[in-house]
CSV table of C-alpha atoms in Angstrom, one decimal:
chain,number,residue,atom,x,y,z
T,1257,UNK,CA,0.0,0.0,0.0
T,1258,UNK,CA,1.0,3.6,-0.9
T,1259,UNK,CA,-0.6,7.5,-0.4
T,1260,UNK,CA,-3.3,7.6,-2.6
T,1261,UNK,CA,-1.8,11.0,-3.9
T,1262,UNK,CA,0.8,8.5,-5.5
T,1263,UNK,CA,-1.6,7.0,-7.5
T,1264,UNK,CA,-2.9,8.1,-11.4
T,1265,UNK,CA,-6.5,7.6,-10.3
T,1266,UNK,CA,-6.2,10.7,-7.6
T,1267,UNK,CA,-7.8,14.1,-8.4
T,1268,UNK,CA,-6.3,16.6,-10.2
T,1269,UNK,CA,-7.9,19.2,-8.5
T,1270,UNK,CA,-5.8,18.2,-5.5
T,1271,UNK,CA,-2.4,17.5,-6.9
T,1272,UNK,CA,-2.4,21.2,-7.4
T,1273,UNK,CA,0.3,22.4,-5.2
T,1274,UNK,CA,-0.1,19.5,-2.7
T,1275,UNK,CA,3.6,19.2,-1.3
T,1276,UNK,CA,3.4,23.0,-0.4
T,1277,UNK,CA,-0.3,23.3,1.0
T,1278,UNK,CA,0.5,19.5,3.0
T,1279,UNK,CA,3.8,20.5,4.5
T,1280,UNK,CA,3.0,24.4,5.7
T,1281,UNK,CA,-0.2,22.8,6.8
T,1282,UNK,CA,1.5,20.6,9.2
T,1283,UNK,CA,3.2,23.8,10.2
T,1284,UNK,CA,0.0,26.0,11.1
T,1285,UNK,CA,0.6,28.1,7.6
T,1286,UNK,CA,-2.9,27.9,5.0
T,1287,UNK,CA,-2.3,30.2,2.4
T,1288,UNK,CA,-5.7,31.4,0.7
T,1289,UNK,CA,-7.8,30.4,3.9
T,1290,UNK,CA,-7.9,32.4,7.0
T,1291,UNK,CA,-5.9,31.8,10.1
T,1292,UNK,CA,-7.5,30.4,13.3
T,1293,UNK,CA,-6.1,31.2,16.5
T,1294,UNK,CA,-4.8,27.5,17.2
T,1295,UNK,CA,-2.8,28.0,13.7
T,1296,UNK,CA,-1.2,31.1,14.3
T,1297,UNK,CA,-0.4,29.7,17.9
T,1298,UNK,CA,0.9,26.5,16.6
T,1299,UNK,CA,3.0,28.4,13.8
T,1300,UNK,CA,4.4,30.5,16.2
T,1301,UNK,CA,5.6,27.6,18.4
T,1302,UNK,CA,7.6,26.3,15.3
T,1303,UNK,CA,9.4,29.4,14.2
T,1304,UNK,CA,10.1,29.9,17.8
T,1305,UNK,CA,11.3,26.3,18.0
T,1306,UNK,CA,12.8,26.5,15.1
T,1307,UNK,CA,14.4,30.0,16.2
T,1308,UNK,CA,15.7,28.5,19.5
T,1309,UNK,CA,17.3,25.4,18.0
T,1310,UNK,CA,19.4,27.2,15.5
T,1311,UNK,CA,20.6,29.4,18.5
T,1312,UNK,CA,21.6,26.3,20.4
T,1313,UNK,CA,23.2,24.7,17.6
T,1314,UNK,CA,25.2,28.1,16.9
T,1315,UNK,CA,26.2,28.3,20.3
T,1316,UNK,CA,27.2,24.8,20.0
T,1317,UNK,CA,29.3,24.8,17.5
T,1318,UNK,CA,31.1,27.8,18.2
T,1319,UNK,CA,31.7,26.5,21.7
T,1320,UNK,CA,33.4,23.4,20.4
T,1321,UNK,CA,35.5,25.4,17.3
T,1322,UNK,CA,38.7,25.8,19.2
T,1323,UNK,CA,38.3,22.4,21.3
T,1324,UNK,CA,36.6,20.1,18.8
T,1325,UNK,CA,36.7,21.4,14.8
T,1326,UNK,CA,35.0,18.3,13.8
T,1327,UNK,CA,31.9,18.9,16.6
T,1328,UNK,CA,31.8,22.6,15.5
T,1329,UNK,CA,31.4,21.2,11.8
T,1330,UNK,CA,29.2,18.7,12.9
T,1331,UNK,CA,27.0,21.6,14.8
T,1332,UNK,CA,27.1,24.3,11.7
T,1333,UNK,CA,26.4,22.1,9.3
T,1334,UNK,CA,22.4,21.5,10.0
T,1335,UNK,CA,22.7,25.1,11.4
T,1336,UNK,CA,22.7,26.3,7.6
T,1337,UNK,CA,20.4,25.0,7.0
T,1338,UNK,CA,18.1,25.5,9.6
T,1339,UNK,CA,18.6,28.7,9.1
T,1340,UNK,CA,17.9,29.2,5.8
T,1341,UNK,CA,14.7,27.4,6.6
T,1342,UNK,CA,13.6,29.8,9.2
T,1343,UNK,CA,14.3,32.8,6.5
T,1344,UNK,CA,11.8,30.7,4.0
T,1345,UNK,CA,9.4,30.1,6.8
T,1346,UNK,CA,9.0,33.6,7.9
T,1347,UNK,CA,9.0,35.1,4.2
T,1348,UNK,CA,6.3,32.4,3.2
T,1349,UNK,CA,4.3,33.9,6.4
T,1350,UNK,CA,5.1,37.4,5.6
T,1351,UNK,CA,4.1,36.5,1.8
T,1352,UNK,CA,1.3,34.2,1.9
T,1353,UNK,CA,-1.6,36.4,0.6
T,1354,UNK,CA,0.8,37.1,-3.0
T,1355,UNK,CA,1.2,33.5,-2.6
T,1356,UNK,CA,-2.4,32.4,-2.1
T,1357,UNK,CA,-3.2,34.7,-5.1
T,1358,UNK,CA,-0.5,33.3,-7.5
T,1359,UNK,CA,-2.0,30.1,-7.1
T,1360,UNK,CA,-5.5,31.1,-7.6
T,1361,UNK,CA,-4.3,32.3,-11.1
T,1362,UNK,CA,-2.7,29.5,-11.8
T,1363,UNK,CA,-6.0,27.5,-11.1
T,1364,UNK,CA,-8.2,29.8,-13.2
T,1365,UNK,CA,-5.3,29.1,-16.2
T,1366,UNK,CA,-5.0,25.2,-15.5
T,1367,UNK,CA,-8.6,24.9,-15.6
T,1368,UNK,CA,-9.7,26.9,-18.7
T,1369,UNK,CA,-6.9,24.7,-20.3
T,1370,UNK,CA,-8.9,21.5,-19.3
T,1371,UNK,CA,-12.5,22.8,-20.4
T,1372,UNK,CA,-11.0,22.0,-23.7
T,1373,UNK,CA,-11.0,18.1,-24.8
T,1374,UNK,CA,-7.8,17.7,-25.7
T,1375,UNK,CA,-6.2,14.2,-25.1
T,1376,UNK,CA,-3.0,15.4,-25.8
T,1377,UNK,CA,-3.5,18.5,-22.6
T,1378,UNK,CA,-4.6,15.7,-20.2
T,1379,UNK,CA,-2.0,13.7,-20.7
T,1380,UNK,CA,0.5,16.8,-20.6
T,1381,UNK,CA,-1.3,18.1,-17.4
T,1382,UNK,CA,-1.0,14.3,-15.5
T,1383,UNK,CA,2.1,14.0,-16.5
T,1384,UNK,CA,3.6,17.5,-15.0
T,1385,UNK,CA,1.1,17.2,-11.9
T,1386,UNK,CA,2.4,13.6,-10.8
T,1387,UNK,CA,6.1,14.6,-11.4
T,1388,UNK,CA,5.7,18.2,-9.0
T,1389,UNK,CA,4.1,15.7,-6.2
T,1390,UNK,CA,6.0,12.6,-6.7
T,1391,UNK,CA,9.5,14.8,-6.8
T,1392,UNK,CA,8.5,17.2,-3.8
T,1393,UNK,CA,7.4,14.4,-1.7
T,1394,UNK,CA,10.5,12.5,-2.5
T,1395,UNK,CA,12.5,15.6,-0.7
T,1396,UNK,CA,10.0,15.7,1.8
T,1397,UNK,CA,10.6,11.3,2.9
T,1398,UNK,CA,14.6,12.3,2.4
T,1399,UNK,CA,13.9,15.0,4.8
T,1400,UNK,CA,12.6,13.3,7.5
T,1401,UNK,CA,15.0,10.3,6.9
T,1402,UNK,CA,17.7,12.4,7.6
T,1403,UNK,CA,15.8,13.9,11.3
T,1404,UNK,CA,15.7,9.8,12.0
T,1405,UNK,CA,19.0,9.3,10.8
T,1406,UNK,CA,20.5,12.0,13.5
T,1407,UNK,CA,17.8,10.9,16.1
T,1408,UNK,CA,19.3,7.0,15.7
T,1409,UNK,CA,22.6,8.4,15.9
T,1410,UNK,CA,22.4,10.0,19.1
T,1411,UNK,CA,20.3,7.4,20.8
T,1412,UNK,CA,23.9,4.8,19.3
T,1413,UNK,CA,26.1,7.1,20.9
T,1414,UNK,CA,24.3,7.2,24.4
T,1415,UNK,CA,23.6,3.0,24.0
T,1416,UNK,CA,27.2,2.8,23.7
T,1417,UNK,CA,28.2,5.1,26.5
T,1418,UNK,CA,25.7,3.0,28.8
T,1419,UNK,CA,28.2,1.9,31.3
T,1420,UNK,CA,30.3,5.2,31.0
T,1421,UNK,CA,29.8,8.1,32.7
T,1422,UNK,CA,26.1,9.5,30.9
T,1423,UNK,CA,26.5,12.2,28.3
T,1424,UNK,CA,22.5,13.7,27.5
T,1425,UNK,CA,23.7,14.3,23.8
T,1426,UNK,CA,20.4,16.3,21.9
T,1427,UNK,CA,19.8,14.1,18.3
T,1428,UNK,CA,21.4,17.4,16.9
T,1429,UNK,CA,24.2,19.2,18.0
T,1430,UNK,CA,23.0,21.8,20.5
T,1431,UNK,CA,23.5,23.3,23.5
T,1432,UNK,CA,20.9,24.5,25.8
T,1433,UNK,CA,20.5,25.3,29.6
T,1434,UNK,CA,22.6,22.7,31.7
T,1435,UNK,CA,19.3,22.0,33.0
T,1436,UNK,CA,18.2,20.5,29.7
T,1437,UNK,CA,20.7,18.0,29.6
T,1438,UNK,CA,19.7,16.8,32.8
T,1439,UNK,CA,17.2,14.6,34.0
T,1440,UNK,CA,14.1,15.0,34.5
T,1441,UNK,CA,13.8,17.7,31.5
T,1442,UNK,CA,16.4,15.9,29.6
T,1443,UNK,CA,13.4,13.9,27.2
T,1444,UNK,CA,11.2,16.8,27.2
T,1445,UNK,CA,14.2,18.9,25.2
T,1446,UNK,CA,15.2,15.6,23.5
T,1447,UNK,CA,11.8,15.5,22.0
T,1448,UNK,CA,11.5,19.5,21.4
T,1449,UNK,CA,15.3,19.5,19.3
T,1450,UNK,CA,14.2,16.5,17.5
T,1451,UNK,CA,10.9,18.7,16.2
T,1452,UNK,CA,13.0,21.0,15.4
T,1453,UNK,CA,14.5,18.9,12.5
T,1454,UNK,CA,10.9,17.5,11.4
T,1455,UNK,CA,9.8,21.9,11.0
T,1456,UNK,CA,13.3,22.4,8.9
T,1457,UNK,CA,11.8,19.5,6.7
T,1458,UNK,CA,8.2,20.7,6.5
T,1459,UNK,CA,9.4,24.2,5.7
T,1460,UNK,CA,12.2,22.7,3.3
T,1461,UNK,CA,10.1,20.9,1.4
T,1462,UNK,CA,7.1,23.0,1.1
T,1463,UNK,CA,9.1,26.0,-0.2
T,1464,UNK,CA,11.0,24.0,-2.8
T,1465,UNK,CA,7.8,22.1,-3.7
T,1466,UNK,CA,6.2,25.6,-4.0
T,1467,UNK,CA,9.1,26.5,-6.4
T,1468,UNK,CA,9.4,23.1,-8.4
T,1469,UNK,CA,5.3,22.9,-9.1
T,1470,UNK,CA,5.6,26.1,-10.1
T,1471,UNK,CA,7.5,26.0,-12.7
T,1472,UNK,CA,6.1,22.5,-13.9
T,1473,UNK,CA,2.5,24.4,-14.1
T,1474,UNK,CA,3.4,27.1,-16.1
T,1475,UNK,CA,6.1,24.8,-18.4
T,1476,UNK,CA,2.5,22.8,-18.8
T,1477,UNK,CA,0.4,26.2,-19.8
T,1478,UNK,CA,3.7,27.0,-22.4
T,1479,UNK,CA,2.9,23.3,-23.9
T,1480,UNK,CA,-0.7,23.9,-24.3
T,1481,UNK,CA,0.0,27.1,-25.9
T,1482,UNK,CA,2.3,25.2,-28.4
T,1483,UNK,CA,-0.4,23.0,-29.0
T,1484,UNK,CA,-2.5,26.1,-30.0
T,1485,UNK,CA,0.0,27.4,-32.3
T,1486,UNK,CA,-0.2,23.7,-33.8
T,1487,UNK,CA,-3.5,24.0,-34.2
T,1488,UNK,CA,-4.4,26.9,-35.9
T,1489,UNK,CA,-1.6,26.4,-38.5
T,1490,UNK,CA,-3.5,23.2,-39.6
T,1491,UNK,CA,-2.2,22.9,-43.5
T,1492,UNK,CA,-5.0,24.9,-45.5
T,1493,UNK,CA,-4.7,25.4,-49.3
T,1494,UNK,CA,-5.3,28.8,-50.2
T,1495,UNK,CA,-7.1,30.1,-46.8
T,1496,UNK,CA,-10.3,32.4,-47.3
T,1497,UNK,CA,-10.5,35.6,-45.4
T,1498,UNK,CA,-12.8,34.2,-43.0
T,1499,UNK,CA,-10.0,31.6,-42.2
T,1500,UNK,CA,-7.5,34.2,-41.5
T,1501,UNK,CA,-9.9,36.2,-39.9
T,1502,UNK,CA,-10.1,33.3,-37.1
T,1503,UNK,CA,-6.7,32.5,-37.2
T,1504,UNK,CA,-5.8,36.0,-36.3
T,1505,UNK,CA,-8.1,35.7,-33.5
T,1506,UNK,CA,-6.3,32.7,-32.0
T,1507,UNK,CA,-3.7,34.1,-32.4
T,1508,UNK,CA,-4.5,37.1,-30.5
T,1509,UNK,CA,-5.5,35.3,-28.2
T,1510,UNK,CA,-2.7,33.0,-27.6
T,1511,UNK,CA,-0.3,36.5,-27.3
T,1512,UNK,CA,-2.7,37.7,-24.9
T,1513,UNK,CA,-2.0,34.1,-22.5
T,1514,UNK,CA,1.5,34.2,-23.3
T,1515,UNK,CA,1.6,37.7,-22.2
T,1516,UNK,CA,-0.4,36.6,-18.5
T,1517,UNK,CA,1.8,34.0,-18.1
T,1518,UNK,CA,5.2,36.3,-18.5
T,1519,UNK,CA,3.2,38.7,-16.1
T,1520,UNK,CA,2.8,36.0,-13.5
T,1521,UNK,CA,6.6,34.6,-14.0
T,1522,UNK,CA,7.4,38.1,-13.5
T,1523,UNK,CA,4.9,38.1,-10.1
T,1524,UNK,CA,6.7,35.1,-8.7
T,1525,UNK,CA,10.2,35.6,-9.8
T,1526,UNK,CA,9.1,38.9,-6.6
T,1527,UNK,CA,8.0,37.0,-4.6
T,1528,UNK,CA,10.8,33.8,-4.8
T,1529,UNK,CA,13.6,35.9,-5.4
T,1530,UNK,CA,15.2,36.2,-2.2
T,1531,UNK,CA,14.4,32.6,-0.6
T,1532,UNK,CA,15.5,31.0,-4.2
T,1533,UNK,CA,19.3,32.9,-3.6
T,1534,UNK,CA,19.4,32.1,0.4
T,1535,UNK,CA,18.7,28.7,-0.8
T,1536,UNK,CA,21.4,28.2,-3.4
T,1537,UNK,CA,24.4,30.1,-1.4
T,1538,UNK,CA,23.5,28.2,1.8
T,1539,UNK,CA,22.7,24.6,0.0
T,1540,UNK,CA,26.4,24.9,-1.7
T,1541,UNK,CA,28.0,25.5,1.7
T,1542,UNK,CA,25.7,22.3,2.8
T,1543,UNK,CA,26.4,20.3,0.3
T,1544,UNK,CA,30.5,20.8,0.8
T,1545,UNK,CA,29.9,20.7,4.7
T,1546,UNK,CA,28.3,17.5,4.6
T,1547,UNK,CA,31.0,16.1,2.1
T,1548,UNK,CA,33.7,16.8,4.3
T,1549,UNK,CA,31.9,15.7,7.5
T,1550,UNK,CA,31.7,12.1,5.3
T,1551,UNK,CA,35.4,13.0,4.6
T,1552,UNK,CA,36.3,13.3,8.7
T,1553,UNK,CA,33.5,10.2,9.7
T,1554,UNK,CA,34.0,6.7,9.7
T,1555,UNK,CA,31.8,3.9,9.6
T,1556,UNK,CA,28.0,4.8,10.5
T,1557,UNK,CA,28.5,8.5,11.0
T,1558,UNK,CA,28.7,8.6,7.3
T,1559,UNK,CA,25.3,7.3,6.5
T,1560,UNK,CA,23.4,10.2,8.1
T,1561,UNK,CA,25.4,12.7,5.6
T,1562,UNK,CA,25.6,11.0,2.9
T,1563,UNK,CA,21.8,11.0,3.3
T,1564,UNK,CA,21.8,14.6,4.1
T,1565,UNK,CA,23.9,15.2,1.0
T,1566,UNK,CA,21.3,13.8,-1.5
T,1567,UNK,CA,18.5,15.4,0.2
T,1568,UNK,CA,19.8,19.2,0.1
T,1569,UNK,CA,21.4,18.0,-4.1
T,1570,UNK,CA,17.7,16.8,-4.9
T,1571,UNK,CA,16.3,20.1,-3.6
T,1572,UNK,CA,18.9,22.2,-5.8
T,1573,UNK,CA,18.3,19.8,-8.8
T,1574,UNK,CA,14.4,20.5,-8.7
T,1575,UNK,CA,14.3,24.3,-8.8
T,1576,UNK,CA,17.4,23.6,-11.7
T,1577,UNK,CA,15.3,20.9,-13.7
T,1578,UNK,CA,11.9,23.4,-13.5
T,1579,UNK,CA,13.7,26.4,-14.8
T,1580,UNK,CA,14.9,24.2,-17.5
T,1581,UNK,CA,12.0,22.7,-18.5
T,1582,UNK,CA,10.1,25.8,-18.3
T,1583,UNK,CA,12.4,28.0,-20.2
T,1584,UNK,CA,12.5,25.2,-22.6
T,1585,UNK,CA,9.2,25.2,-23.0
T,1586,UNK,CA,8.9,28.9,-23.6
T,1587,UNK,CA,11.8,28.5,-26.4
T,1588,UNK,CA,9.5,25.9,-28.1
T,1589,UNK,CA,6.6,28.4,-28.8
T,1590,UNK,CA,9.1,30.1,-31.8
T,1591,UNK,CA,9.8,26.8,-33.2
T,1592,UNK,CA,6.1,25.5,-33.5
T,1593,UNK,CA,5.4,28.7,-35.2
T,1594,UNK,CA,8.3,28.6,-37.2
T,1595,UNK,CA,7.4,25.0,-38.1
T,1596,UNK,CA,3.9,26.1,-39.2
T,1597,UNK,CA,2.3,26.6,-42.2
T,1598,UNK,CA,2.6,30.1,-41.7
T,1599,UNK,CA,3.7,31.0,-45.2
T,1600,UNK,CA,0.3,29.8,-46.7
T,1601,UNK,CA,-1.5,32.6,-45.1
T,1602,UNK,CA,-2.2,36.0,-45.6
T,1603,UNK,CA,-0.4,39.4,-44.5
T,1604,UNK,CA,-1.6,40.2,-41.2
T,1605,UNK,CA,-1.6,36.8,-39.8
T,1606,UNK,CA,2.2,36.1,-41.2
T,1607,UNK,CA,3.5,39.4,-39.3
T,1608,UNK,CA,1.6,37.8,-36.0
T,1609,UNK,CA,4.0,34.6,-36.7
T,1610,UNK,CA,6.8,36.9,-36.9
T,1611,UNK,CA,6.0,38.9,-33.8
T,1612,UNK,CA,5.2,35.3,-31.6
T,1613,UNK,CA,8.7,33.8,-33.3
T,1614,UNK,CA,10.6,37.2,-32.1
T,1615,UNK,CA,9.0,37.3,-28.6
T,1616,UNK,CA,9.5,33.6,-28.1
T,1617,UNK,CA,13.5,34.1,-28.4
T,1618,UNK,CA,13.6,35.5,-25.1
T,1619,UNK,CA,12.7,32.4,-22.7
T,1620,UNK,CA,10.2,33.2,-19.5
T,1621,UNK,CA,12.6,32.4,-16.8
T,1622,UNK,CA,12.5,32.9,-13.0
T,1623,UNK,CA,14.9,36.0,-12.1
T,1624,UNK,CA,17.0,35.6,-9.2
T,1625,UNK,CA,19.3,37.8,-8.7
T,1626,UNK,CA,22.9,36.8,-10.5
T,1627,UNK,CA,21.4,34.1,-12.2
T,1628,UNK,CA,18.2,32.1,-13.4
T,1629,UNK,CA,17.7,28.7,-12.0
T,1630,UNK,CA,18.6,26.5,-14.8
T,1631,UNK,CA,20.6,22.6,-15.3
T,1632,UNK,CA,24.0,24.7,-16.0
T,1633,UNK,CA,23.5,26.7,-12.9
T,1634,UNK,CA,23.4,23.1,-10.7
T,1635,UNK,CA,26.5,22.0,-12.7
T,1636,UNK,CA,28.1,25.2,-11.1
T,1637,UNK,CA,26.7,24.4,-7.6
T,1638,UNK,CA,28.7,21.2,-8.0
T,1639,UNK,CA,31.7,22.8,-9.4
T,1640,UNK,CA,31.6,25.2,-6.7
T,1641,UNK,CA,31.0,22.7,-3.6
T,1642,UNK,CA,34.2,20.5,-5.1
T,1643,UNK,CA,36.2,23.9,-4.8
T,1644,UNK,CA,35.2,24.4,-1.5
T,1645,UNK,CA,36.0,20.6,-0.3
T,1646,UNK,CA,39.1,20.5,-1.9
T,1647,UNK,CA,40.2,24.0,-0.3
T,1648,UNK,CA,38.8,22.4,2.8
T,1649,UNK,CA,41.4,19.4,2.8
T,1650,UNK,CA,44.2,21.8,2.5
T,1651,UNK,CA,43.6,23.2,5.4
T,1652,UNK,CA,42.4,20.0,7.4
C-alpha cells in the first residue's frame, strides 16, 4: 500500500500544489484560507522552535570550534540549514496572501486549459502534476529520513556510552541550559530538538515544492500554448478571409495568454527571489559541509550525511530541472510557429507569426538575482561545492 496521492486515479484538482499546501499545513501556515487562533499559535511555536534550535546549535558549534573542529562542523552544518529554513518560513508567512493569489491564477489558467478536450493537454497536465508531487514528496521522505538518521545516531552514541559516565547528547548538536541535559527535563528537550528537524523539513520541502510545481504548471500552460499554435496552422490550401480572420483571432489570443503567463513569472520571480538565492548560497555550503563531514566520519556516522547530502542536491536539482524545462518550454513556442504553415497565409496573420517567433526568443525564466535557475546553474553548484571541499582538505 502507498498514499493515494501517488496514484494516477487521484484528483487533479488536489495534486495542485499538494507538497506546499500539505507540508505548511503541518506547520500552522494555510495560504488562501484564513488563520484560526490554534494555527497562528501553533506556527508560532515552530518558528520559535525552530528559532531557538538554531541558537543552540550556533552556540554549539562555536563552543566546540577551538576544542573540537569536527563537533563545530558537525553543529554548523544543520545550522545552515536550519537557518535558511527559518528565512523561508518567515518570508512564506510574511508573503502568503501574493502567494495564495499566484495560485488562484494559476488555477483559473490550468482549468480553462482543461475545459477543452484535448487528449494530448490531459495527458501533458497528468504528466507535469504527478512529477511536481512525486519529486517534492520524494524531498520531503529524504527529509525526515535524515531527522531519523540523526535521532538514531544520538540514541547509538548514548547506548554505547551505557556503562560510562552518561552524556545527554540532543539528536542534533546543541546546546541548551545545563538544565536541559539533565534529567528530568532531559526527554522533554530531547523531544523539542528533534521537532525541530521534522519543522526544517516541513518548511524545506514546502518552499521548494512551491518553487518546483511552479514552474512545472506554467512549463504545462507554455505546452498547451504550443499546441495552439499547432493548431491553428493546420495545412489549409489557399485560406479564405474568414480563415485568416479566425486565425488571427487565435492568435491574438494565444499573445494575450503568453503575455499573463510572462506577467505572472514576472509576479513570482518577486516574490521567490530572495528565498530562491538564500537557498542556493546556503545549499552549496551544505552540500561541501556534509561532504567533508563524510570526509572526517567513519563507519555509520557517514550514512546520516551522505543521506543529508542527496536530500539538500535533490532540492537544488528540482528548482534547476523546472527552470529548465520551463524556459525550454517557452523556447518551443518560436519553433512550432516557425514549423507552421505560416507561409500559406495571408499578411496580417504572417507578421503575427513573426511577432510570436521574435517574442518567443527570449525564454520566461525565473529571475533571481545573478542568475536564473537552470541545469547549467546546478552543474556550477557542484563545481563550486568540489572547490570548496578541496580548499577544505588543505587546510584539514
Amino acid at each position: 500500500m502507498y498514499p493515494r496521492f501517488l496514484s494516477r486515479n487521484y484528483p487533479l484538482a488536489k495534486h495542485l500544489f499538494f507538497v506546499t499546501r500539505y507540508s505548511f499545513g503541518l506547520l500552522g501556515l494555510r495560504f488562501g484560507k484564513e488563520q484560526s487562533w490554534l494555527h497562528l499559535l501553533w506556527l508560532a511555536f515552530n518558528f520559535v522552535n525552530l528559532a531557538h534550535c538554531c541558537q543552540a546549535e550556533f552556540v554549539f558549534g562555536w563552543s566546540h570550534l577551538r576544542t573540537s573542529p569536527v563537533d563545530a562542523m558537525d553543529a554548523f552544518c544543520p545550522l545552515a540549514c536550519s537557518f535558511t529554513t527559518l528565512f523561508k518560513l518567515g518570508w512564506m508567512w510574511w508573503r502568503r496572501q501574493e502567494v495564495a493569489d499566484l495560485m488562484d491564477r494559476i488555477r483559473l489558467l490550468i482549468g480553462e486549459q482543461e475545459k477543452r478536450e484535448d487528449s494530448r493537454r490531459k495527458v501533458a497536465q497528468r504528466s507535469y502534476y504527478l512529477m511536481v508531487t512525486r519529486c517534492g514528496m520524494l524531498v520531503f521522505t529524504l527529509g525526515s529520513i535524515t531527522t531519523g538518521a540523526f535521532v538514531l545516531r544520538s540514541l547509538w552514541e548514548m547506548w554505547v556510552r551505557r556503562h560510562q559516565e552518561f552524556k545527554f547528547d540532543m539528536p542534533f548538536r546543541m546546546l541548551f541550559h545545563d538544565f536541559a541535559h539533565r534529567m528530568p527535563w532531559f526527554p522533554v528537550f530531547y523531544l523539542y530538538s528533534t521537532w525541530s528537524g521534522q519543522v526544517t523539513v516541513y518548511a524545506f520541502a514546502g518552499t521548494d515544492g512551491f518553487f518546483f510545481g511552479f514552474t512545472l504548471y506554467m512549463a504545462f500552460l507554455l505546452q498547451a500554448l504550443r499546441y495552439d499554435i499547432q493548431d491553428a496552422f493546420k495545412p489549409t490550401r489557399d485560406p479564405s478571409v474568414r480563415q485568416s480572420k479566425i486565425c488571427c483571432q487565435r492568435l491574438a489570443d494565444i499573445v494575450d495568454r503568453h503575455n499573463e503567463i510572462e506577467k505572472i513569472v514576472k509576479e513570482f520571480s518577486g516574490i521567490m527571489a530572495a528565498p530562491t538565492f538564500v537557498h542556493f548560497v546556503s545549499a552549496s555550503l551544505v552540500i561541501a559541509t556534509s561532504v567533508i563531514d563524510i570526509l572526517l566520519y567513519s563507519g555509520y556516522n557517514i550514512i546520516r550525511y551522505v543521506v543529508y547530502t542527496f536530500t539538500v542536491s535533490s532540492a537544488i536539482f528540482l528548482y534547476c530541472y523546472g527552470g529548465t524545462e520551463m524556459s525550454t518550454e517557452s523556447l518551443s513556442l518560436g519553433e512550432a510557429a516557425y514549423s507552421s504553415a505560416w507561409y500559406t497565409w495571408d499578411r496580417e496573420t504572417r507578421r503575427r507569426v513573426f511577432l510570436i517567433i521574435l517574442r518567443a526568443q527570449r525564454p520566461i525564466t525565473v529571475r533571481v538575482p545573478f542568475f536564473a535557475p537552470s541545469l547549467p546553474v546546478f552543474t556550477s553548484v557542484i563545481k563550486f561545492t568540489g572547490s570548496i571541499v578541496a580548499l577544505a582538505k588543505t587546510i584539514l
